[in-house]
Amino acid sequence: MANPVRPLLNAHIAVFFFGLAGVVARKIPQQAVIIVAGRVLFASLSLLIILLLRKQSLRILSRKHIFPFLLTGVLLAAHWGLFFWSVKISSIAIGLLTVSTFPVFAAVLEPLFFREPFTWRQLGASFVALVGVVLIIPDFTPGNAALTGALAGTAAGFLFALLSLLNRKYVVLYPGTVLAFYQDTIAFIVLLPFVLVVAPTFSGFDIAALAFLGIFCTGIAHTLFITSLKSLKTATAGILTLLEPVYGMLIAIPLYGEIPGVRTLSGGAVILAITLYISLPKKQSRNITH
């Protein structure tokens, strides 16, 4: 009989590393695009090693899958770029909480992708999530760092929702780790020209931090989470992912002295609550066109 604690522990460790990504990125004195390039480089290498050790096939099953794979790699690069930019110019809390809107975006976009009717549940959730984002922003002055960071984080959440929906078709054809490997590799290839133009210089700390981001916060974390999904219920996994911003904000307190204010916490609570609601198994929803 399988130990039920092990998958749960693996999922917690994975989510902890996911939450740590923004905290580590904030410490690296490089542009967001350079941090993303370093992350996906080390991530693709670590995932390749994992796949080779498991003797998993890397074969692409159809030429028709090449363009979607390229598109998801571009989306992944843009998603992480916006997220890292968000935490650098605003705060860990704002970046993590606004990017956590992605399940709501996914729920709203899903009918468009799969030609399903909209429901009041989806539209209501999107409105409540918007209220949460507005609550997080302390100052709406144009050019304000918190406002810009919140918009970047929300845009990152939107792009991740698109990525998740595009992946939905292919997760039944390819193992999650294989998809992640291709997306990370493509993201690095897309970002390589920017790296060559910027021509950054790296310290030993920069390289170590980027390696940690790619290996632990991406390669190992992704593998642990995907493995845990074989034993955990979908609802349980969805609830666990809500701990990502919690872990990140807790770590940011001693490292950066960032203690979220009441307004940020209130907006975050609204976002996480509506994300939990939209992630739970659906009851019979009424079509808004009826």
PDB file of C-alpha atoms in Angstrom:
ATOM      1  CA  MET A   1       0.000   0.000   0.000  1.00  0.00           C
ATOM      2  CA  ALA A   2       1.398   3.390  -1.060  1.00  0.00           C
ATOM      3  CA  ASN A   3       2.270   5.925   1.607  1.00  0.00           C
ATOM      4  CA  PRO A   4      -0.315   8.758   1.238  1.00  0.00           C
ATOM      5  CA  VAL A   5       1.961  11.230   3.042  1.00  0.00           C
ATOM      6  CA  ARG A   6       4.767  11.085   0.455  1.00  0.00           C
ATOM      7  CA  PRO A   7       2.814  12.622  -2.479  1.00  0.00           C
ATOM      8  CA  LEU A   8       1.474  15.358  -0.205  1.00  0.00           C
ATOM      9  CA  LEU A   9       4.977  16.133   1.065  1.00  0.00           C
ATOM     10  CA  ASN A  10       6.336  16.184  -2.495  1.00  0.00           C
ATOM     11  CA  ALA A  11       3.615  18.630  -3.534  1.00  0.00           C
ATOM     12  CA  HIS A  12       4.368  20.905  -0.566  1.00  0.00           C
ATOM     13  CA  ILE A  13       8.096  20.890  -1.368  1.00  0.00           C
ATOM     14  CA  ALA A  14       7.332  21.698  -5.014  1.00  0.00           C
ATOM     15  CA  VAL A  15       5.004  24.575  -4.129  1.00  0.00           C
ATOM     16  CA  PHE A  16       7.577  25.897  -1.637  1.00  0.00           C
ATOM     17  CA  PHE A  17      10.194  26.036  -4.410  1.00  0.00           C
ATOM     18  CA  PHE A  18       7.675  27.652  -6.785  1.00  0.00           C
ATOM     19  CA  GLY A  19       7.046  30.343  -4.165  1.00  0.00           C
ATOM     20  CA  LEU A  20      10.777  30.801  -3.670  1.00  0.00           C
ATOM     21  CA  ALA A  21      11.400  31.654  -7.340  1.00  0.00           C
ATOM     22  CA  GLY A  22      10.375  35.306  -7.109  1.00  0.00           C
ATOM     23  CA  VAL A  23      12.276  35.748  -3.848  1.00  0.00           C
ATOM     24  CA  VAL A  24      15.502  34.408  -5.392  1.00  0.00           C
ATOM     25  CA  ALA A  25      15.031  36.381  -8.632  1.00  0.00           C
ATOM     26  CA  ARG A  26      14.708  39.606  -6.633  1.00  0.00           C
ATOM     27  CA  LYS A  27      18.226  39.012  -5.249  1.00  0.00           C
ATOM     28  CA  ILE A  28      19.866  38.640  -8.674  1.00  0.00           C
ATOM     29  CA  PRO A  29      21.223  41.995  -9.966  1.00  0.00           C
ATOM     30  CA  GLN A  30      20.288  41.309 -13.591  1.00  0.00           C
ATOM     31  CA  GLN A  31      17.483  42.346 -15.931  1.00  0.00           C
ATOM     32  CA  ALA A  32      14.358  40.168 -15.822  1.00  0.00           C
ATOM     33  CA  VAL A  33      14.989  38.811 -19.335  1.00  0.00           C
ATOM     34  CA  ILE A  34      18.488  37.656 -18.324  1.00  0.00           C
ATOM     35  CA  ILE A  35      17.143  35.962 -15.187  1.00  0.00           C
ATOM     36  CA  VAL A  36      14.515  34.116 -17.220  1.00  0.00           C
ATOM     37  CA  ALA A  37      17.119  32.999 -19.772  1.00  0.00           C
ATOM     38  CA  GLY A  38      19.345  31.645 -17.007  1.00  0.00           C
ATOM     39  CA  ARG A  39      16.436  29.936 -15.306  1.00  0.00           C
ATOM     40  CA  VAL A  40      15.200  28.126 -18.422  1.00  0.00           C
ATOM     41  CA  LEU A  41      18.743  27.130 -19.420  1.00  0.00           C
ATOM     42  CA  PHE A  42      19.399  25.369 -16.118  1.00  0.00           C
ATOM     43  CA  ALA A  43      15.820  24.056 -16.035  1.00  0.00           C
ATOM     44  CA  SER A  44      16.073  22.452 -19.468  1.00  0.00           C
ATOM     45  CA  LEU A  45      19.415  20.859 -18.570  1.00  0.00           C
ATOM     46  CA  SER A  46      18.084  19.457 -15.282  1.00  0.00           C
ATOM     47  CA  LEU A  47      14.915  18.163 -16.949  1.00  0.00           C
ATOM     48  CA  LEU A  48      16.976  16.549 -19.712  1.00  0.00           C
ATOM     49  CA  ILE A  49      19.015  14.674 -17.096  1.00  0.00           C
ATOM     50  CA  ILE A  50      15.822  13.541 -15.337  1.00  0.00           C
ATOM     51  CA  LEU A  51      14.306  12.360 -18.629  1.00  0.00           C
ATOM     52  CA  LEU A  52      17.463  10.485 -19.628  1.00  0.00           C
ATOM     53  CA  LEU A  53      17.657   8.774 -16.233  1.00  0.00           C
ATOM     54  CA  ARG A  54      14.018   7.722 -16.621  1.00  0.00           C
ATOM     55  CA  LYS A  55      14.686   6.645 -20.220  1.00  0.00           C
ATOM     56  CA  GLN A  56      11.674   8.627 -21.401  1.00  0.00           C
ATOM     57  CA  SER A  57      11.222   9.310 -25.095  1.00  0.00           C
ATOM     58  CA  LEU A  58      11.670  12.899 -26.327  1.00  0.00           C
ATOM     59  CA  ARG A  59      10.153  12.185 -29.731  1.00  0.00           C
ATOM     60  CA  ILE A  60       7.590  14.677 -31.016  1.00  0.00           C
ATOM     61  CA  LEU A  61       4.637  12.605 -32.184  1.00  0.00           C
ATOM     62  CA  SER A  62       3.498  14.850 -35.038  1.00  0.00           C
ATOM     63  CA  ARG A  63       4.803  17.786 -37.071  1.00  0.00           C
ATOM     64  CA  LYS A  64       1.546  19.529 -36.229  1.00  0.00           C
ATOM     65  CA  HIS A  65       2.733  19.766 -32.624  1.00  0.00           C
ATOM     66  CA  ILE A  66       5.848  21.793 -33.470  1.00  0.00           C
ATOM     67  CA  PHE A  67       4.162  25.195 -33.793  1.00  0.00           C
ATOM     68  CA  PRO A  68       2.117  24.828 -30.568  1.00  0.00           C
ATOM     69  CA  PHE A  69       5.311  23.818 -28.749  1.00  0.00           C
ATOM     70  CA  LEU A  70       7.077  26.913 -30.113  1.00  0.00           C
ATOM     71  CA  LEU A  71       4.160  29.094 -29.042  1.00  0.00           C
ATOM     72  CA  THR A  72       4.101  27.693 -25.508  1.00  0.00           C
ATOM     73  CA  GLY A  73       7.847  28.310 -25.195  1.00  0.00           C
ATOM     74  CA  VAL A  74       7.352  31.961 -26.160  1.00  0.00           C
ATOM     75  CA  LEU A  75       4.453  32.303 -23.709  1.00  0.00           C
ATOM     76  CA  LEU A  76       6.531  30.761 -20.921  1.00  0.00           C
ATOM     77  CA  ALA A  77       9.400  33.191 -21.538  1.00  0.00           C
ATOM     78  CA  ALA A  78       7.038  36.189 -21.543  1.00  0.00           C
ATOM     79  CA  HIS A  79       5.182  34.937 -18.453  1.00  0.00           C
ATOM     80  CA  TRP A  80       8.324  34.575 -16.352  1.00  0.00           C
ATOM     81  CA  GLY A  81       9.769  37.819 -17.707  1.00  0.00           C
ATOM     82  CA  LEU A  82       6.712  39.798 -16.610  1.00  0.00           C
ATOM     83  CA  PHE A  83       6.574  38.021 -13.249  1.00  0.00           C
ATOM     84  CA  PHE A  84      10.240  38.661 -12.412  1.00  0.00           C
ATOM     85  CA  TRP A  85       9.893  42.280 -13.544  1.00  0.00           C
ATOM     86  CA  SER A  86       6.856  42.618 -11.277  1.00  0.00           C
ATOM     87  CA  VAL A  87       8.645  41.407  -8.132  1.00  0.00           C
ATOM     88  CA  LYS A  88      11.696  43.538  -8.932  1.00  0.00           C
ATOM     89  CA  ILE A  89       9.875  46.856  -9.328  1.00  0.00           C
ATOM     90  CA  SER A  90       7.122  46.375  -6.729  1.00  0.00           C
ATOM     91  CA  SER A  91       7.174  43.683  -4.045  1.00  0.00           C
ATOM     92  CA  ILE A  92       7.155  39.916  -3.635  1.00  0.00           C
ATOM     93  CA  ALA A  93       3.575  40.059  -2.337  1.00  0.00           C
ATOM     94  CA  ILE A  94       2.237  42.088  -5.269  1.00  0.00           C
ATOM     95  CA  GLY A  95       3.999  39.917  -7.849  1.00  0.00           C
ATOM     96  CA  LEU A  96       2.924  36.596  -6.333  1.00  0.00           C
ATOM     97  CA  LEU A  97      -0.660  37.587  -5.564  1.00  0.00           C
ATOM     98  CA  THR A  98      -1.403  39.149  -8.951  1.00  0.00           C
ATOM     99  CA  VAL A  99       0.090  36.228 -10.895  1.00  0.00           C
ATOM    100  CA  SER A 100      -2.162  33.962  -8.802  1.00  0.00           C
ATOM    101  CA  THR A 101      -5.116  35.250 -10.859  1.00  0.00           C
ATOM    102  CA  PHE A 102      -4.233  32.753 -13.620  1.00  0.00           C
ATOM    103  CA  PRO A 103      -6.895  30.124 -12.699  1.00  0.00           C
ATOM    104  CA  VAL A 104      -9.574  32.820 -13.004  1.00  0.00           C
ATOM    105  CA  PHE A 105      -8.276  33.872 -16.425  1.00  0.00           C
ATOM    106  CA  ALA A 106      -8.171  30.203 -17.433  1.00  0.00           C
ATOM    107  CA  ALA A 107     -11.794  29.723 -16.364  1.00  0.00           C
ATOM    108  CA  VAL A 108     -12.885  32.759 -18.401  1.00  0.00           C
ATOM    109  CA  LEU A 109     -10.827  31.832 -21.482  1.00  0.00           C
ATOM    110  CA  GLU A 110     -11.734  28.128 -21.427  1.00  0.00           C
ATOM    111  CA  PRO A 111     -15.105  28.572 -23.203  1.00  0.00           C
ATOM    112  CA  LEU A 112     -13.381  30.518 -26.002  1.00  0.00           C
ATOM    113  CA  PHE A 113     -10.750  27.816 -26.480  1.00  0.00           C
ATOM    114  CA  PHE A 114     -13.104  24.849 -26.359  1.00  0.00           C
ATOM    115  CA  ARG A 115     -16.311  26.447 -27.689  1.00  0.00           C
ATOM    116  CA  GLU A 116     -18.184  26.068 -24.452  1.00  0.00           C
ATOM    117  CA  PRO A 117     -20.850  28.484 -23.155  1.00  0.00           C
ATOM    118  CA  PHE A 118     -19.960  31.123 -20.583  1.00  0.00           C
ATOM    119  CA  THR A 119     -21.468  30.839 -17.113  1.00  0.00           C
ATOM    120  CA  TRP A 120     -22.257  33.390 -14.439  1.00  0.00           C
ATOM    121  CA  ARG A 121     -19.711  31.565 -12.292  1.00  0.00           C
ATOM    122  CA  GLN A 122     -16.889  32.487 -14.669  1.00  0.00           C
ATOM    123  CA  LEU A 123     -17.918  36.099 -15.180  1.00  0.00           C
ATOM    124  CA  GLY A 124     -18.512  36.618 -11.464  1.00  0.00           C
ATOM    125  CA  ALA A 125     -15.114  35.147 -10.620  1.00  0.00           C
ATOM    126  CA  SER A 126     -13.343  37.457 -13.079  1.00  0.00           C
ATOM    127  CA  PHE A 127     -15.036  40.511 -11.544  1.00  0.00           C
ATOM    128  CA  VAL A 128     -14.143  39.472  -7.986  1.00  0.00           C
ATOM    129  CA  ALA A 129     -10.518  38.806  -9.022  1.00  0.00           C
ATOM    130  CA  LEU A 130     -10.371  42.287 -10.552  1.00  0.00           C
ATOM    131  CA  VAL A 131     -11.593  43.741  -7.252  1.00  0.00           C
ATOM    132  CA  GLY A 132      -8.798  41.852  -5.478  1.00  0.00           C
ATOM    133  CA  VAL A 133      -6.153  43.273  -7.830  1.00  0.00           C
ATOM    134  CA  VAL A 134      -7.510  46.807  -7.341  1.00  0.00           C
ATOM    135  CA  LEU A 135      -7.346  46.367  -3.557  1.00  0.00           C
ATOM    136  CA  ILE A 136      -3.683  45.334  -3.749  1.00  0.00           C
ATOM    137  CA  ILE A 137      -2.630  48.550  -5.514  1.00  0.00           C
ATOM    138  CA  PRO A 138      -2.014  51.311  -2.922  1.00  0.00           C
ATOM    139  CA  ASP A 139      -1.481  54.124  -5.444  1.00  0.00           C
ATOM    140  CA  PHE A 140      -2.957  54.541  -8.927  1.00  0.00           C
ATOM    141  CA  THR A 141      -0.645  57.358  -9.993  1.00  0.00           C
ATOM    142  CA  PRO A 142       0.651  56.578 -13.524  1.00  0.00           C
ATOM    143  CA  GLY A 143       4.205  55.265 -13.348  1.00  0.00           C
ATOM    144  CA  ASN A 144       3.810  54.176  -9.728  1.00  0.00           C
ATOM    145  CA  ALA A 145       5.942  51.072  -9.079  1.00  0.00           C
ATOM    146  CA  ALA A 146       3.178  49.198  -7.252  1.00  0.00           C
ATOM    147  CA  LEU A 147       0.687  49.878 -10.058  1.00  0.00           C
ATOM    148  CA  THR A 148       3.158  48.861 -12.771  1.00  0.00           C
ATOM    149  CA  GLY A 149       4.152  45.757 -10.811  1.00  0.00           C
ATOM    150  CA  ALA A 150       0.525  44.725 -10.295  1.00  0.00           C
ATOM    151  CA  LEU A 151      -0.259  45.171 -13.995  1.00  0.00           C
ATOM    152  CA  ALA A 152       2.837  43.158 -14.960  1.00  0.00           C
ATOM    153  CA  GLY A 153       1.936  40.405 -12.483  1.00  0.00           C
ATOM    154  CA  THR A 154      -1.645  40.256 -13.739  1.00  0.00           C
ATOM    155  CA  ALA A 155      -0.413  40.106 -17.348  1.00  0.00           C
ATOM    156  CA  ALA A 156       1.902  37.254 -16.309  1.00  0.00           C
ATOM    157  CA  GLY A 157      -1.114  35.462 -14.836  1.00  0.00           C
ATOM    158  CA  PHE A 158      -3.033  35.953 -18.091  1.00  0.00           C
ATOM    159  CA  LEU A 159      -0.173  34.509 -20.156  1.00  0.00           C
ATOM    160  CA  PHE A 160       0.146  31.525 -17.831  1.00  0.00           C
ATOM    161  CA  ALA A 161      -3.580  30.882 -18.251  1.00  0.00           C
ATOM    162  CA  LEU A 162      -3.079  30.825 -22.033  1.00  0.00           C
ATOM    163  CA  LEU A 163      -0.129  28.471 -21.583  1.00  0.00           C
ATOM    164  CA  SER A 164      -2.172  26.140 -19.364  1.00  0.00           C
ATOM    165  CA  LEU A 165      -5.033  25.992 -21.864  1.00  0.00           C
ATOM    166  CA  LEU A 166      -2.685  25.269 -24.770  1.00  0.00           C
ATOM    167  CA  ASN A 167      -1.046  22.524 -22.714  1.00  0.00           C
ATOM    168  CA  ARG A 168      -4.401  20.902 -21.970  1.00  0.00           C
ATOM    169  CA  LYS A 169      -4.508  19.272 -25.406  1.00  0.00           C
ATOM    170  CA  TYR A 170      -0.995  17.852 -25.128  1.00  0.00           C
ATOM    171  CA  VAL A 171      -0.793  16.575 -21.543  1.00  0.00           C
ATOM    172  CA  VAL A 172      -2.718  13.483 -22.650  1.00  0.00           C
ATOM    173  CA  LEU A 173      -0.128  12.835 -25.379  1.00  0.00           C
ATOM    174  CA  TYR A 174       3.132  13.706 -23.609  1.00  0.00           C
ATOM    175  CA  PRO A 175       4.400  13.380 -20.018  1.00  0.00           C
ATOM    176  CA  GLY A 176       4.373  16.713 -18.187  1.00  0.00           C
ATOM    177  CA  THR A 177       8.150  16.632 -17.753  1.00  0.00           C
ATOM    178  CA  VAL A 178       8.654  16.229 -21.514  1.00  0.00           C
ATOM    179  CA  LEU A 179       6.406  19.217 -22.219  1.00  0.00           C
ATOM    180  CA  ALA A 180       8.269  21.276 -19.627  1.00  0.00           C
ATOM    181  CA  PHE A 181      11.627  20.331 -21.176  1.00  0.00           C
ATOM    182  CA  TYR A 182      10.585  21.477 -24.647  1.00  0.00           C
ATOM    183  CA  GLN A 183       9.011  24.680 -23.356  1.00  0.00           C
ATOM    184  CA  ASP A 184      12.074  25.606 -21.281  1.00  0.00           C
ATOM    185  CA  THR A 185      14.416  24.817 -24.172  1.00  0.00           C
ATOM    186  CA  ILE A 186      12.374  26.870 -26.650  1.00  0.00           C
ATOM    187  CA  ALA A 187      12.122  29.728 -24.150  1.00  0.00           C
ATOM    188  CA  PHE A 188      15.929  29.798 -23.873  1.00  0.00           C
ATOM    189  CA  ILE A 189      16.359  29.817 -27.670  1.00  0.00           C
ATOM    190  CA  VAL A 190      13.861  32.695 -27.944  1.00  0.00           C
ATOM    191  CA  LEU A 191      15.661  34.698 -25.248  1.00  0.00           C
ATOM    192  CA  LEU A 192      19.209  33.972 -26.437  1.00  0.00           C
ATOM    193  CA  PRO A 193      19.327  36.942 -28.894  1.00  0.00           C
ATOM    194  CA  PHE A 194      18.370  39.311 -26.042  1.00  0.00           C
ATOM    195  CA  VAL A 195      21.131  37.839 -23.881  1.00  0.00           C
ATOM    196  CA  LEU A 196      23.679  38.353 -26.674  1.00  0.00           C
ATOM    197  CA  VAL A 197      22.581  41.979 -27.139  1.00  0.00           C
ATOM    198  CA  VAL A 198      22.665  42.787 -23.420  1.00  0.00           C
ATOM    199  CA  ALA A 199      25.943  40.853 -22.989  1.00  0.00           C
ATOM    200  CA  PRO A 200      25.667  40.669 -19.191  1.00  0.00           C
ATOM    201  CA  THR A 201      28.526  39.859 -16.851  1.00  0.00           C
ATOM    202  CA  PHE A 202      27.804  37.284 -14.163  1.00  0.00           C
ATOM    203  CA  SER A 203      29.219  36.989 -10.679  1.00  0.00           C
ATOM    204  CA  GLY A 204      29.583  33.645  -8.941  1.00  0.00           C
ATOM    205  CA  PHE A 205      26.466  34.484  -6.921  1.00  0.00           C
ATOM    206  CA  ASP A 206      24.476  35.231 -10.098  1.00  0.00           C
ATOM    207  CA  ILE A 207      25.356  31.865 -11.630  1.00  0.00           C
ATOM    208  CA  ALA A 208      24.613  29.973  -8.401  1.00  0.00           C
ATOM    209  CA  ALA A 209      21.263  31.757  -7.983  1.00  0.00           C
ATOM    210  CA  LEU A 210      20.274  31.114 -11.608  1.00  0.00           C
ATOM    211  CA  ALA A 211      21.253  27.457 -11.234  1.00  0.00           C
ATOM    212  CA  PHE A 212      19.125  27.233  -8.077  1.00  0.00           C
ATOM    213  CA  LEU A 213      16.189  28.825  -9.918  1.00  0.00           C
ATOM    214  CA  GLY A 214      16.473  26.450 -12.848  1.00  0.00           C
ATOM    215  CA  ILE A 215      17.311  23.219 -11.031  1.00  0.00           C
ATOM    216  CA  PHE A 216      15.354  23.439  -7.768  1.00  0.00           C
ATOM    217  CA  CYS A 217      12.602  26.018  -8.421  1.00  0.00           C
ATOM    218  CA  THR A 218      11.841  24.619 -11.877  1.00  0.00           C
ATOM    219  CA  GLY A 219      13.250  21.203 -12.822  1.00  0.00           C
ATOM    220  CA  ILE A 220      12.997  19.387  -9.489  1.00  0.00           C
ATOM    221  CA  ALA A 221       9.894  21.296  -8.334  1.00  0.00           C
ATOM    222  CA  HIS A 222       8.043  20.543 -11.558  1.00  0.00           C
ATOM    223  CA  THR A 223       8.991  16.857 -11.424  1.00  0.00           C
ATOM    224  CA  LEU A 224       7.900  16.519  -7.776  1.00  0.00           C
ATOM    225  CA  PHE A 225       4.580  18.240  -8.448  1.00  0.00           C
ATOM    226  CA  ILE A 226       3.781  16.217 -11.570  1.00  0.00           C
ATOM    227  CA  THR A 227       4.658  12.993  -9.711  1.00  0.00           C
ATOM    228  CA  SER A 228       2.433  13.925  -6.762  1.00  0.00           C
ATOM    229  CA  LEU A 229      -0.548  14.485  -9.087  1.00  0.00           C
ATOM    230  CA  LYS A 230      -0.668  10.741  -9.729  1.00  0.00           C
ATOM    231  CA  SER A 231      -1.792  10.206  -6.115  1.00  0.00           C
ATOM    232  CA  LEU A 232      -3.448  13.487  -5.096  1.00  0.00           C
ATOM    233  CA  LYS A 233      -6.944  14.605  -5.981  1.00  0.00           C
ATOM    234  CA  THR A 234      -7.126  17.529  -8.418  1.00  0.00           C
ATOM    235  CA  ALA A 235      -8.895  19.695  -5.839  1.00  0.00           C
ATOM    236  CA  THR A 236      -6.160  18.976  -3.272  1.00  0.00           C
ATOM    237  CA  ALA A 237      -3.430  19.924  -5.746  1.00  0.00           C
ATOM    238  CA  GLY A 238      -5.304  23.109  -6.637  1.00  0.00           C
ATOM    239  CA  ILE A 239      -5.593  24.120  -2.998  1.00  0.00           C
ATOM    240  CA  LEU A 240      -1.895  23.417  -2.398  1.00  0.00           C
ATOM    241  CA  THR A 241      -0.872  25.772  -5.212  1.00  0.00           C
ATOM    242  CA  LEU A 242      -2.555  28.592  -3.279  1.00  0.00           C
ATOM    243  CA  LEU A 243       0.260  28.250  -0.745  1.00  0.00           C
ATOM    244  CA  GLU A 244       2.791  29.484  -3.326  1.00  0.00           C
ATOM    245  CA  PRO A 245       2.266  33.216  -2.589  1.00  0.00           C
ATOM    246  CA  VAL A 246       2.010  32.456   1.137  1.00  0.00           C
ATOM    247  CA  TYR A 247       5.412  30.732   1.192  1.00  0.00           C
ATOM    248  CA  GLY A 248       6.943  33.484  -0.922  1.00  0.00           C
ATOM    249  CA  MET A 249       5.633  36.314   1.257  1.00  0.00           C
ATOM    250  CA  LEU A 250       6.755  34.590   4.460  1.00  0.00           C
ATOM    251  CA  ILE A 251      10.299  34.158   3.115  1.00  0.00           C
ATOM    252  CA  ALA A 252      10.369  37.782   1.901  1.00  0.00           C
ATOM    253  CA  ILE A 253       9.765  39.103   5.434  1.00  0.00           C
ATOM    254  CA  PRO A 254      13.198  38.195   6.896  1.00  0.00           C
ATOM    255  CA  LEU A 255      15.068  38.599   3.574  1.00  0.00           C
ATOM    256  CA  TYR A 256      13.692  41.954   2.436  1.00  0.00           C
ATOM    257  CA  GLY A 257      11.752  43.235   5.418  1.00  0.00           C
ATOM    258  CA  GLU A 258       8.625  43.236   3.234  1.00  0.00           C
ATOM    259  CA  ILE A 259       5.596  43.034   5.497  1.00  0.00           C
ATOM    260  CA  PRO A 260       2.425  43.294   3.380  1.00  0.00           C
ATOM    261  CA  GLY A 261      -0.012  45.997   4.469  1.00  0.00           C
ATOM    262  CA  VAL A 262      -3.659  45.453   5.329  1.00  0.00           C
ATOM    263  CA  ARG A 263      -4.769  46.510   1.855  1.00  0.00           C
ATOM    264  CA  THR A 264      -2.396  44.089   0.111  1.00  0.00           C
ATOM    265  CA  LEU A 265      -3.418  41.239   2.411  1.00  0.00           C
ATOM    266  CA  SER A 266      -7.115  42.022   1.874  1.00  0.00           C
ATOM    267  CA  GLY A 267      -6.725  42.031  -1.904  1.00  0.00           C
ATOM    268  CA  GLY A 268      -4.644  38.868  -1.720  1.00  0.00           C
ATOM    269  CA  ALA A 269      -7.292  37.151   0.390  1.00  0.00           C
ATOM    270  CA  VAL A 270      -9.940  38.045  -2.204  1.00  0.00           C
ATOM    271  CA  ILE A 271      -7.787  36.716  -5.072  1.00  0.00           C
ATOM    272  CA  LEU A 272      -6.891  33.474  -3.294  1.00  0.00           C
ATOM    273  CA  ALA A 273     -10.494  32.910  -2.180  1.00  0.00           C
ATOM    274  CA  ILE A 274     -11.918  33.318  -5.677  1.00  0.00           C
ATOM    275  CA  THR A 275      -9.066  31.208  -7.095  1.00  0.00           C
ATOM    276  CA  LEU A 276      -9.958  28.451  -4.635  1.00  0.00           C
ATOM    277  CA  TYR A 277     -13.622  28.751  -5.610  1.00  0.00           C
ATOM    278  CA  ILE A 278     -12.926  28.550  -9.343  1.00  0.00           C
ATOM    279  CA  SER A 279     -10.485  25.634  -8.834  1.00  0.00           C
ATOM    280  CA  LEU A 280     -12.947  23.430  -6.961  1.00  0.00           C
ATOM    281  CA  PRO A 281     -15.007  20.871  -8.909  1.00  0.00           C
ATOM    282  CA  LYS A 282     -17.844  22.574 -10.733  1.00  0.00           C
ATOM    283  CA  LYS A 283     -21.426  22.108  -9.762  1.00  0.00           C
ATOM    284  CA  GLN A 284     -24.117  22.325 -12.389  1.00  0.00           C
ATOM    285  CA  SER A 285     -23.720  25.886 -13.692  1.00  0.00           C
ATOM    286  CA  ARG A 286     -26.359  27.772 -15.629  1.00  0.00           C
ATOM    287  CA  ASN A 287     -25.445  29.000 -19.082  1.00  0.00           C
ATOM    288  CA  ILE A 288     -25.668  32.818 -19.226  1.00  0.00           C
ATOM    289  CA  THR A 289     -27.209  32.627 -22.707  1.00  0.00           C
ATOM    290  CA  HIS A 290     -30.229  30.698 -21.413  1.00  0.00           C
TER     291      HIS A 290
END
